[in-house]
Short mmCIF file of C-alpha atoms in Angstrom, two decimals:
data_model
loop_
_atom_site.label_atom_id
_atom_site.label_comp_id
_atom_site.label_asym_id
_atom_site.label_seq_id
_atom_site.Cartn_x
_atom_site.Cartn_y
_atom_site.Cartn_z
CA MET H 1 133.06 71.34 118.84
CA ASN H 2 136.35 73.09 118.10
CA VAL H 3 137.29 74.34 114.65
CA ASP H 4 139.95 71.68 113.95
CA LYS H 5 137.59 68.78 114.67
CA PHE H 6 134.87 70.47 112.62
CA LEU H 7 137.12 70.84 109.58
CA GLU H 8 138.51 67.32 109.99
CA LYS H 9 135.02 65.79 109.93
CA TYR H 10 134.05 67.87 106.87
CA ALA H 11 137.22 66.73 105.08
CA LEU H 12 136.16 63.10 105.68
CA GLY H 13 132.87 63.78 103.85
CA PHE H 14 130.65 64.52 106.81
CA THR H 15 128.30 67.42 105.92
CA ASP H 16 125.54 67.40 108.54
CA PHE H 17 126.49 69.94 111.18
CA SER H 18 122.97 71.02 112.02
CA GLY H 19 122.86 72.88 115.34
CA VAL H 20 126.63 73.01 115.73
CA GLU H 21 128.09 75.60 118.13
CA LEU H 22 130.98 77.52 116.56
CA PRO H 23 130.74 81.09 117.89
CA GLU H 24 133.72 83.35 117.13
CA ALA H 25 135.35 80.60 115.03
CA ASN H 26 137.89 81.54 112.37
CA LEU H 27 136.83 79.89 109.11
CA CYS H 28 138.32 82.43 106.78
CA GLY H 29 138.70 81.15 103.23
CA VAL H 30 137.58 77.58 103.97
CA LYS H 31 135.63 75.49 101.47
CA LEU H 32 132.30 74.35 102.92
CA SER H 33 130.11 73.94 99.82
CA GLY H 34 126.98 71.84 100.34
CA ILE H 35 127.39 71.81 104.12
CA ASP H 36 124.37 71.69 106.44
CA LEU H 37 124.72 74.39 109.10
CA SER H 38 121.03 74.85 109.77
CA HIS H 39 120.22 76.10 113.28
CA ALA H 40 123.99 76.48 113.89
CA ASN H 41 125.41 79.14 116.18
CA LEU H 42 127.89 81.05 114.04
CA SER H 43 127.74 84.40 115.77
CA ILE H 44 130.83 86.59 115.33
CA VAL H 45 132.35 83.84 113.14
CA ASN H 46 134.90 84.79 110.46
CA LEU H 47 133.82 83.34 107.12
CA SER H 48 135.48 85.95 104.92
CA GLY H 49 136.17 84.53 101.48
CA ALA H 50 134.68 81.16 102.48
CA ASN H 51 133.00 78.97 99.88
CA LEU H 52 129.49 78.21 101.11
CA THR H 53 127.94 77.44 97.74
CA LYS H 54 124.59 75.65 98.19
CA ALA H 55 125.17 75.47 101.93
CA ASN H 56 122.18 75.10 104.25
CA LEU H 57 122.29 77.97 106.71
CA SER H 58 118.58 78.12 107.46
CA TYR H 59 117.78 79.37 110.98
CA ALA H 60 121.52 79.82 111.59
CA GLN H 61 122.76 82.52 113.95
CA LEU H 62 125.25 84.65 112.00
CA ASN H 63 124.96 87.87 113.95
CA VAL H 64 128.04 90.10 113.62
CA ALA H 65 129.56 87.41 111.39
CA ARG H 66 132.21 88.33 108.82
CA LEU H 67 131.22 87.07 105.39
CA SER H 68 132.98 89.63 103.22
CA GLY H 69 133.83 88.14 99.84
CA ALA H 70 132.14 84.86 100.78
CA TYR H 71 130.57 82.66 98.09
CA LEU H 72 126.98 81.84 98.97
CA GLU H 73 125.51 81.08 95.54
CA GLY H 74 122.37 78.99 95.92
CA ALA H 75 122.78 78.88 99.69
CA ASN H 76 119.74 78.49 101.91
CA LEU H 77 119.59 81.26 104.51
CA THR H 78 115.86 81.03 105.20
CA LYS H 79 115.08 82.70 108.54
CA ALA H 80 118.79 83.02 109.27
CA SER H 81 119.87 85.85 111.56
CA LEU H 82 122.64 88.02 110.04
CA ASN H 83 122.17 91.16 112.09
CA VAL H 84 125.17 93.52 111.85
CA ALA H 85 126.89 90.90 109.68
CA ASN H 86 129.58 91.93 107.19
CA LEU H 87 128.77 90.69 103.67
CA ILE H 88 130.78 93.22 101.70
CA ARG H 89 131.27 91.90 98.14
CA ALA H 90 129.71 88.58 99.13
CA ASN H 91 128.18 86.53 96.32
CA LEU H 92 124.60 85.41 97.05
CA ASN H 93 123.34 84.61 93.56
CA ASN H 94 120.12 82.56 93.72
CA ALA H 95 120.42 82.33 97.51
CA GLN H 96 117.30 81.76 99.65
CA LEU H 97 116.95 84.43 102.36
CA VAL H 98 113.21 84.18 103.02
CA GLN H 99 112.39 85.98 106.29
CA ALA H 100 116.10 86.30 107.03
CA SER H 101 117.19 89.10 109.37
CA LEU H 102 120.00 91.36 108.14
CA ILE H 103 119.41 94.40 110.35
CA ARG H 104 122.27 96.90 110.07
CA GLY H 105 124.20 94.42 107.96
CA GLU H 106 127.17 95.58 105.87
CA LEU H 107 126.25 94.39 102.38
CA ILE H 108 128.27 96.85 100.31
CA ARG H 109 128.68 95.59 96.71
CA ALA H 110 127.20 92.23 97.67
CA ASP H 111 125.65 90.26 94.81
CA PHE H 112 122.07 89.17 95.53
CA SER H 113 121.12 88.55 91.89
CA ARG H 114 117.97 86.40 91.72
CA ALA H 115 118.18 85.84 95.48
CA ASN H 116 114.94 85.25 97.38
CA LEU H 117 114.70 87.81 100.18
CA ARG H 118 110.94 87.62 100.60
CA GLU H 119 109.85 89.18 103.92
CA ALA H 120 113.50 89.57 104.93
CA ASN H 121 114.44 92.29 107.41
CA LEU H 122 117.13 94.56 105.97
CA SER H 123 116.28 97.67 107.95
CA ASN H 124 119.23 100.04 108.34
CA ALA H 125 121.38 97.68 106.25
CA ASP H 126 124.14 99.12 104.05
CA LEU H 127 123.69 97.88 100.48
CA ARG H 128 125.62 100.58 98.66
CA GLU H 129 126.37 99.52 95.07
CA ALA H 130 124.93 96.07 95.79
CA THR H 131 123.50 94.00 92.94
CA LEU H 132 119.95 92.75 93.42
CA ARG H 133 118.96 92.17 89.79
CA HIS H 134 115.77 90.07 89.60
CA ALA H 135 115.91 89.57 93.38
CA VAL H 136 112.68 88.83 95.25
CA LEU H 137 112.13 91.32 98.08
CA ARG H 138 108.36 91.02 98.29
CA GLY H 139 107.12 92.23 101.66
CA ALA H 140 110.69 92.85 102.85
CA ASN H 141 111.50 95.44 105.53
CA LEU H 142 113.98 97.86 103.95
CA ASN H 143 113.27 100.86 106.13
CA GLN H 144 116.20 103.31 106.38
CA ALA H 145 118.45 100.94 104.42
CA CYS H 146 121.08 102.37 102.09
CA PHE H 147 120.84 101.30 98.44
CA LYS H 148 122.85 104.19 97.07
CA GLY H 149 124.02 103.28 93.56
CA ALA H 150 122.60 99.75 93.92
CA SER H 151 121.20 97.75 91.00
CA LEU H 152 117.65 96.50 91.56
CA VAL H 153 116.81 95.97 87.89
CA ALA H 154 113.58 93.95 87.54
CA ALA H 155 113.58 93.21 91.28
CA ASN H 156 110.30 92.29 92.97
CA LEU H 157 109.65 94.77 95.79
CA GLU H 158 105.89 94.39 95.84
CA GLN H 159 104.43 95.44 99.20
CA ALA H 160 107.94 96.02 100.58
CA THR H 161 108.50 98.84 103.09
CA LEU H 162 111.20 101.35 102.16
CA ASN H 163 110.31 104.30 104.37
CA SER H 164 113.19 106.83 104.55
CA THR H 165 115.36 104.45 102.51
CA ASP H 166 118.32 105.84 100.54
CA LEU H 167 118.01 104.93 96.85
CA VAL H 168 120.06 107.79 95.46
CA ARG H 169 121.07 106.97 91.86
CA ALA H 170 119.87 103.38 92.31
CA ASP H 171 118.78 101.49 89.21
CA LEU H 172 115.21 100.21 89.66
CA SER H 173 114.32 100.00 85.98
CA GLY H 174 111.58 97.46 85.41
CA ALA H 175 111.25 96.81 89.16
CA ASN H 176 107.93 95.85 90.73
CA LEU H 177 107.10 98.26 93.57
CA ARG H 178 103.36 97.76 93.48
CA GLU H 179 101.73 98.78 96.78
CA ALA H 180 105.16 99.41 98.31
CA GLU H 181 105.58 101.83 101.24
CA LEU H 182 108.07 104.52 100.16
CA ARG H 183 107.31 107.44 102.44
CA GLN H 184 110.12 110.01 102.52
CA VAL H 185 112.28 107.73 100.38
CA ASN H 186 115.29 109.38 98.75
CA MET H 187 115.26 108.53 95.04
CA PHE H 188 117.32 111.47 93.83
CA ARG H 189 118.31 110.73 90.21
CA ALA H 190 117.19 107.11 90.58
CA ASN H 191 116.34 105.15 87.44
CA LEU H 192 112.74 103.91 87.63
CA CYS H 193 112.17 103.58 83.90
CA GLY H 194 109.31 101.15 83.28
CA ALA H 195 108.90 100.42 86.99
CA ASN H 196 105.55 99.35 88.43
CA LEU H 197 104.61 101.78 91.22
CA CYS H 198 100.87 101.21 91.00
CA ASP H 199 99.16 102.14 94.30
CA ALA H 200 102.56 102.75 95.94
CA ASN H 201 102.83 105.23 98.81
CA LEU H 202 105.45 107.86 97.87
CA ARG H 203 104.33 110.68 100.14
CA TRP H 204 107.07 113.28 100.64
CA ALA H 205 109.48 111.25 98.50
CA ASP H 206 112.54 112.94 96.99
CA LEU H 207 112.36 112.15 93.26
CA ARG H 208 114.33 115.11 91.95
CA GLY H 209 115.80 114.30 88.55
CA ALA H 210 114.53 110.72 88.73
CA ASN H 211 113.80 108.79 85.54
CA LEU H 212 110.18 107.64 85.71
CA SER H 213 109.60 107.37 81.97
CA TRP H 214 107.08 104.64 81.08
CA ALA H 215 106.56 103.95 84.80
CA ASP H 216 103.13 102.92 86.07
CA LEU H 217 102.16 105.30 88.89
CA SER H 218 98.42 104.81 88.56
CA GLY H 219 96.70 105.25 91.89
CA ALA H 220 100.02 106.09 93.58
CA LYS H 221 100.18 108.59 96.44
CA LEU H 222 102.75 111.32 95.71
CA SER H 223 101.38 114.02 98.00
CA GLY H 224 104.17 116.43 98.92
CA ALA H 225 106.70 114.59 96.75
CA ASN H 226 109.53 116.53 95.13
CA LEU H 227 109.60 115.71 91.40
CA THR H 228 111.60 118.74 90.28
CA GLY H 229 113.19 117.96 86.93
CA ALA H 230 111.95 114.36 86.99
CA ASN H 231 111.37 112.54 83.71
CA LEU H 232 107.77 111.29 83.59
CA SER H 233 107.52 110.94 79.81
CA ASN H 234 104.91 108.35 78.79
CA ALA H 235 104.27 107.56 82.46
CA ASN H 236 100.88 106.35 83.66
CA LEU H 237 99.62 108.79 86.30
CA THR H 238 95.95 107.86 86.05
CA ASN H 239 94.14 108.73 89.30
CA THR H 240 97.47 109.54 90.96
CA SER H 241 97.51 111.86 93.98
CA LEU H 242 99.96 114.72 93.42
CA VAL H 243 98.53 117.04 96.05
CA HIS H 244 101.11 119.75 96.88
CA ALA H 245 103.72 117.86 94.85
CA ASP H 246 106.54 119.87 93.24
CA LEU H 247 106.69 119.17 89.49
CA THR H 248 108.78 122.21 88.58
CA GLU H 249 110.28 121.64 85.11
CA ALA H 250 109.28 117.99 85.21
CA LYS H 251 109.14 116.22 81.85
CA LEU H 252 105.58 115.01 81.31
CA ILE H 253 105.69 114.57 77.54
CA GLN H 254 102.88 112.23 76.43
CA ALA H 255 102.14 111.22 80.02
CA GLU H 256 98.69 109.82 80.84
CA TRP H 257 97.19 111.49 83.92
CA VAL H 258 93.42 111.54 83.61
CA GLY H 259 91.91 111.66 87.09
CA ALA H 260 95.15 112.92 88.68
CA ASP H 261 94.77 115.24 91.68
CA LEU H 262 97.11 118.25 91.33
CA THR H 263 95.51 120.30 94.09
CA GLY H 264 98.08 122.81 95.36
CA ALA H 265 100.81 121.29 93.19
CA THR H 266 103.56 123.31 91.50
CA LEU H 267 103.78 122.78 87.74
CA THR H 268 105.82 125.79 86.62
CA GLY H 269 108.06 124.96 83.66
CA ALA H 270 106.63 121.46 83.15
CA LYS H 271 107.11 119.96 79.68
CA LEU H 272 103.64 119.01 78.47
CA TYR H 273 103.90 118.24 74.77
CA GLY H 274 101.34 115.63 73.77
CA THR H 275 99.88 115.51 77.29
CA SER H 276 96.16 115.95 77.82
CA ARG H 277 95.15 119.02 79.83
CA PHE H 278 91.79 117.59 80.80
CA GLY H 279 90.42 115.27 83.46
CA LEU H 280 92.54 116.87 86.20
CA LYS H 281 91.89 118.38 89.61
CA THR H 282 93.86 121.62 89.73
CA ASP H 283 92.51 123.71 92.60
CA MET H 284 95.17 126.14 93.90
CA LEU H 285 97.61 124.91 91.22
CA ILE H 286 100.80 127.00 90.94
CA CYS H 287 101.88 127.27 87.31
CA GLU H 288 103.54 130.36 85.81
CA TRP H 289 104.47 128.81 82.45
CA VAL H 290 104.67 125.48 80.64
CA ASP H 291 106.88 124.15 77.86
CA LEU H 292 104.84 122.84 74.89
CA SER H 293 107.77 122.12 72.56
CA PRO H 294 108.03 118.55 71.14
CA LYS H 295 111.56 118.10 72.51
CA GLY H 296 111.08 120.00 75.74
CA ASP H 297 113.65 122.59 74.66
CA ARG H 298 111.57 125.66 75.63
CA SER H 299 111.07 126.64 71.99
CA ILE H 300 107.31 126.90 72.65
CA ILE H 301 106.55 128.58 75.97
CA HIS H 302 102.99 129.22 77.15
CA ASN H 303 102.72 131.74 79.98
CA LEU H 304 99.94 131.43 82.55
CA ASN H 305 98.56 133.40 85.44
CA ALA H 306 96.21 132.27 88.20
CA GLU H 307 93.14 132.86 86.03
CA ASP H 308 94.61 131.26 82.88
CA SER H 309 95.49 127.98 84.59
CA GLY H 310 91.79 127.30 85.16
CA ASP H 311 91.22 127.51 81.40
CA PHE H 312 94.38 125.66 80.45
CA PHE H 313 93.83 122.72 82.81
CA ASN H 314 90.33 121.37 83.18
CA GLU H 315 88.66 118.58 85.11
CA THR H 316 86.27 117.57 82.30
CA PRO H 317 87.84 115.63 79.41
CA PRO H 318 86.32 116.25 75.95
CA THR H 319 84.58 113.12 74.67
CA ILE H 320 82.68 111.77 71.68
CA ARG H 321 79.88 109.31 72.26
CA ILE H 322 78.45 107.24 69.45
CA ILE H 323 75.29 105.46 70.59
CA ILE H 324 74.17 102.58 68.35
CA ASP H 325 70.59 101.41 68.62
CA ARG H 326 71.61 97.74 68.69
CA PRO H 327 73.72 95.55 71.01
CA LEU H 328 77.21 94.66 69.78
CA ASP H 329 77.53 91.07 68.55
CA PRO H 330 80.78 89.09 68.12
CA GLU H 331 80.83 89.40 64.33
CA ALA H 332 80.37 93.16 64.45
CA ASN H 333 82.97 93.45 67.22
CA PHE H 334 85.53 91.70 65.01
CA ALA H 335 84.72 93.92 62.02
CA LEU H 336 84.80 97.05 64.20
CA ALA H 337 88.27 96.24 65.52
CA GLY H 338 89.54 95.79 61.97
CA ALA H 339 87.89 98.99 60.77
CA TYR H 340 89.33 101.15 63.55
CA PHE H 341 92.74 99.56 63.10
CA GLN H 342 92.74 100.58 59.45
CA ILE H 343 91.53 104.09 60.31
CA THR H 344 94.31 104.62 62.89
CA GLN H 345 96.93 103.62 60.31
CA LYS H 346 95.92 106.66 58.25
CA TYR H 347 94.69 109.03 60.94
CA GLN H 348 96.70 109.43 64.14
CA GLY H 349 94.06 111.62 65.76
CA LEU H 350 92.04 108.50 66.54
CA LYS H 351 94.90 107.03 68.53
CA GLN H 352 92.98 105.11 71.18
CA PRO H 353 90.14 102.59 70.84
CA PRO H 354 86.86 103.60 72.45
CA SER H 355 85.55 102.40 75.76
CA MET H 356 82.44 100.28 75.25
CA GLU H 357 79.21 99.93 77.18
CA ILE H 358 77.02 97.17 75.81
CA GLY H 359 73.40 96.94 76.94
CA ARG H 360 70.50 94.74 75.96
CA ARG H 361 69.33 97.21 73.32
CA ARG H 362 72.15 99.65 72.71
CA THR H 363 75.91 100.00 72.47
CA VAL H 364 77.77 103.14 73.51
CA PHE H 365 81.27 103.91 72.22
CA THR H 366 83.11 106.71 74.05
CA PHE H 367 86.20 108.32 72.55
CA ARG H 368 88.30 110.62 74.72
CA VAL H 369 90.31 113.35 72.96
CA ASP H 370 93.09 115.63 74.18
CA SER H 371 91.56 118.98 73.18
CA ASP H 372 88.23 120.62 72.37
CA GLU H 373 89.54 121.42 68.90
CA SER H 374 89.87 117.68 68.17
CA LEU H 375 86.21 116.86 68.84
CA PHE H 376 84.86 117.58 65.36
CA PRO H 377 87.63 115.99 63.23
CA VAL H 378 87.87 112.88 65.43
CA ALA H 379 84.09 112.44 65.41
CA TYR H 380 84.23 112.80 61.60
CA MET H 381 86.56 109.76 61.51
CA ALA H 382 85.01 107.73 64.34
CA ILE H 383 81.59 107.49 62.66
CA LEU H 384 83.11 106.24 59.39
CA PRO H 385 82.25 102.49 59.74
CA PHE H 386 78.53 103.22 60.24
CA LYS H 387 75.71 103.78 57.76
CA ASP H 388 75.05 107.11 59.48
CA ALA H 389 78.54 108.32 58.54
CA ALA H 390 77.38 110.55 55.68
CA PRO H 391 74.70 112.56 57.56
CA THR H 392 76.89 112.81 60.66
CA GLN H 393 79.88 114.05 58.69
CA LYS H 394 77.69 116.52 56.84
CA SER H 395 76.36 117.84 60.16
CA ILE H 396 79.93 118.24 61.46
CA TYR H 397 80.96 120.19 58.37
CA THR H 398 77.81 122.33 58.56
CA ALA H 399 78.45 123.21 62.23
CA ILE H 400 81.95 124.49 61.45
CA GLU H 401 80.64 126.34 58.40
CA MET H 402 77.88 128.03 60.41
CA ILE H 403 80.35 129.35 62.98
CA ALA H 404 82.77 130.48 60.27
CA ARG H 405 80.04 132.46 58.45
CA LYS H 406 78.64 134.19 61.50
CA ASP H 407 80.15 137.51 62.54
CA ILE H 408 81.14 136.71 66.16
CA ASP H 409 83.05 138.78 68.68
CA GLU H 410 86.77 138.06 68.17
CA ARG H 411 87.18 137.43 71.89
CA LEU H 412 84.77 134.48 71.66
CA ILE H 413 85.95 132.64 68.56
CA SER H 414 88.72 134.35 66.63
CA ALA H 415 89.34 133.98 62.91
CA GLN H 416 92.58 132.18 63.77
CA LYS H 417 90.74 129.57 65.83
CA ILE H 418 88.11 129.05 63.14
CA HIS H 419 90.90 128.62 60.60
CA GLN H 420 92.57 126.06 62.86
CA LEU H 421 89.33 124.08 63.24
CA THR H 422 88.73 124.19 59.48
CA ILE H 423 92.22 122.86 58.73
CA LEU H 424 91.80 120.00 61.22
CA LEU H 425 88.48 119.06 59.66
CA GLU H 426 89.85 119.23 56.11
CA GLN H 427 92.70 116.91 57.11
CA ALA H 428 90.16 114.41 58.46
CA MET H 429 88.13 114.66 55.25
CA GLN H 430 91.21 113.92 53.15
CA ASN H 431 92.00 110.89 55.30
CA VAL H 432 88.45 109.56 54.89
CA ASN H 433 88.95 109.40 51.14
CA LEU H 434 92.30 107.65 51.54
CA ILE H 435 90.82 105.06 53.92
CA LYS H 436 87.86 104.32 51.67
CA ASP H 437 90.22 103.68 48.76
CA ALA H 438 92.69 101.58 50.76
CA THR H 439 90.56 99.18 52.84
CA LYS H 440 87.89 96.57 52.22
CA ILE H 441 86.94 96.15 55.88
CA LEU H 442 84.56 99.12 55.70
CA GLY H 443 82.66 97.39 52.90
CA ILE H 444 82.40 94.22 55.01
CA ALA H 445 81.18 96.21 58.02
CA ALA H 446 78.57 98.02 55.93
CA LYS H 447 76.78 94.73 55.25
CA LEU H 448 76.32 93.88 58.93
CA ASN H 449 73.10 94.86 60.74
CA PHE H 450 74.99 96.45 63.60
CA PHE H 451 76.57 99.11 61.37
CA GLN H 452 73.26 99.82 59.65
CA ALA H 453 71.48 100.54 62.93
CA PRO H 454 70.44 104.14 63.76
CA THR H 455 72.99 106.13 65.72
CA GLN H 456 73.23 109.23 67.84
CA THR H 457 76.52 111.16 68.06
CA ILE H 458 77.05 113.42 71.07
CA LEU H 459 80.06 115.68 71.63
CA THR H 460 80.97 116.85 75.15
CA ASN H 461 83.44 119.71 75.55
CA SER H 462 85.73 120.51 78.46
CA SER H 463 83.02 122.67 80.04
CA ALA H 464 80.74 119.60 80.17
CA LYS H 465 78.43 121.07 77.51
CA ASN H 466 76.84 118.57 75.12
CA LEU H 467 76.09 118.92 71.43
CA ILE H 468 74.04 116.26 69.61
CA ILE H 469 75.76 116.54 66.25
CA ASN H 470 73.55 113.94 64.60
CA ASP H 471 70.46 112.05 65.72
CA ASN H 472 69.05 109.50 63.28
CA PRO H 473 65.24 109.94 63.09
CA HIS H 474 64.87 106.18 63.53
CA PHE H 475 66.92 106.24 66.76
CA GLY H 476 64.90 104.82 69.65
CA LYS H 477 62.09 103.59 67.41
CA ARG H 478 63.30 99.98 67.17
CA LEU H 479 61.49 98.64 70.20
CA ILE H 480 61.40 95.18 68.66
CA ASP H 481 62.99 93.65 65.58
CA HIS H 482 60.20 94.18 63.07
CA PRO H 483 60.72 95.41 59.49
CA GLN H 484 57.26 97.04 59.44
CA ILE H 485 58.39 99.76 61.84
CA GLU H 486 60.31 101.64 59.17
CA ALA H 487 57.39 101.28 56.74
CA ASP H 488 55.11 102.92 59.29
CA LEU H 489 57.11 106.13 59.11
CA TYR H 490 56.20 108.31 56.14
CA GLU H 491 58.93 109.99 54.14
CA ASP H 492 57.61 113.48 54.89
CA GLU H 493 57.64 112.69 58.61
CA LEU H 494 61.23 111.49 58.32
CA SER H 495 62.16 114.69 56.57
CA GLU H 496 60.64 116.82 59.35
CA LEU H 497 62.34 114.71 62.02
CA ALA H 498 65.69 115.01 60.25
CA LYS H 499 65.37 118.80 60.12
CA SER H 500 64.39 119.10 63.76
CA ARG H 501 67.32 117.01 64.96
CA GLN H 502 70.10 119.00 63.27
CA PRO H 503 71.98 121.32 65.67
CA THR H 504 70.97 124.95 65.37
CA LEU H 505 73.37 127.89 65.19
CA ALA H 506 72.54 128.83 68.79
CA MET H 507 73.34 125.30 69.96
CA VAL H 508 76.64 125.22 68.07
CA GLU H 509 77.61 128.71 69.25
CA GLY H 510 76.88 127.80 72.89
CA PHE H 511 78.98 124.66 72.48
CA PHE H 512 81.96 126.60 71.13
CA LYS H 513 81.76 129.06 74.00
CA GLY H 514 82.73 126.23 76.34
CA PHE H 515 86.00 125.50 74.53
CA HIS H 516 89.32 125.85 76.35
CA TYR H 517 92.08 126.75 73.91
CA ILE H 518 95.83 126.41 74.24
CA ASN H 519 96.42 129.74 72.49
#
C-alpha cells in the first residue's frame, strides 16, 4: 500500500491497518490518532511530529524510524521493535511499551511519564534529559543506556538491569530499585532521596556526591562502590555490604547501619552525628578522623588511628533486656504501647520501641542503644511501667555511685566519664518525675498482672559483657499460677535472696571496663 492510498483510507474513517507494509514512508506531521498499526512494518518510516495518540502499534516494526516530536500519549507499543529509532522530544505519556525493544534508540528529552515499559529493552539507548516520572520499568534491560539528567521520579525499576548505565545527575527520588542490577552504574551527583534500593546490586558503582538521604539500602551490595561525599543522612544501611567501599567525607548523620559490613572500607572524614557506632564489621577499616558535629561542619573532629578505630567502631551493639516472668497478653500490650509512647514524649533517649520475644511463660523486651554510656539511663526509663521499677532504678543508681566512690585508675574510668554518666542518669531521674506527674497510663498499667510480674534486667555492653542490674527474688519461681507460692517464701529468705542478687562492685567494675567511649 502506498502512502497516498493509506492516508486517503484513514481520512474516510478507516482505522484498521493491522499488518500494513509502509517501510520508508514519509508520514511527517500526519494525524493518525486511534489508528491500528499493530504488526505493521514501519521500518525507517518518518513519523516526526505525527499525532499517534492512543494508536495501536503493538508488535509493529519501527526500527530506525523517525518519531522525533511525535505524540504517542496512551499509545500501545507492546512488544514493538523501535531499535535505533529516533524519539527525541517524543511524548509517550501513559503509553504501553511492555517488552518493547528500543535498543540504541535516540530518546533524548522524550516524555515517558507514567508509561509502561515493563521488561522493555532499552540497552544502549540515549535518554538524556528524558522524563520517566512514575514510569514502570520493572525488569527492563537498561544496560549501558544514557539517562544523564533524566527524571525518573517515583519510577518503578524493580529488578531492572542497569549495569554500566549512565545516570549522572539523574533524579531518581522516590524510585523503586529493589533488587535491581546496578553494577558499575554511574550515579555521580544523582538524586536518590527516599529511593528503595533494598537488596540492589551496586558493586563498583560511582555514587560520588549522590543524594541517598532517607534511601533504603538494607541488604544492598555496595562492595567497591565510590560514595565519596555522598549524602546518606537517615538512610537505612541495615545489613548492607560496604566491603572496600569508599565513604570518604560521606554524610551519614543519623543513618541506620546495624549489621553493615565495612571490612576494608574507607571512612575518613565521614559525618557520623547521631549514628550508632555499634553492630558493625570493621576489619581493616581505614579511618583517620570522623566529623561528629550536628551539622557536619567539622566543628567536632575525632581523630583515630588503626588501634582507636577498633574501640570507636564495634560489632556488638549495647542492649538492655527486660525479662518478664509472664507472657504478654493483648491488654498489657495495649497499655505498654501507651506507656512507652508517653515516656518517649518526655525522654528522647528511649527513641525506639523494643523488640519483643513472647514465649509460653516469659516475655523478653530488648532495647538497643547507641552508646555504652546510655545503658544505665535508658534502662532507668525502660523499667518504669513495671512494679520492679523502684528496686531496678535503685540498683542502677547504686552501681553508678559505687564506681564514683571507688578510687580507680584514671585510664580505666576517668572522673570526666563518671561525671558524664552521673549527669545522664540525673536527667533520666528528672524525667521520671515529670512522666509520673503527667500521665495516667502508668497507673492503669500498674493494675495489670503483667506489670506486677517479677522481672530480670540485664545490660550488655559493646564488649558483649553482661550485668544483671536487678533480679527479682521471685523470678523463675512462678511455675504455675498459684497464689500460695509467694506465701511459701519467708520474708527473711526474700531478704537474703534480694541481697545476693544485687550486682557487686567487682561485677560493676568489670562491666565498665568493657565500655567503648567516644572521648
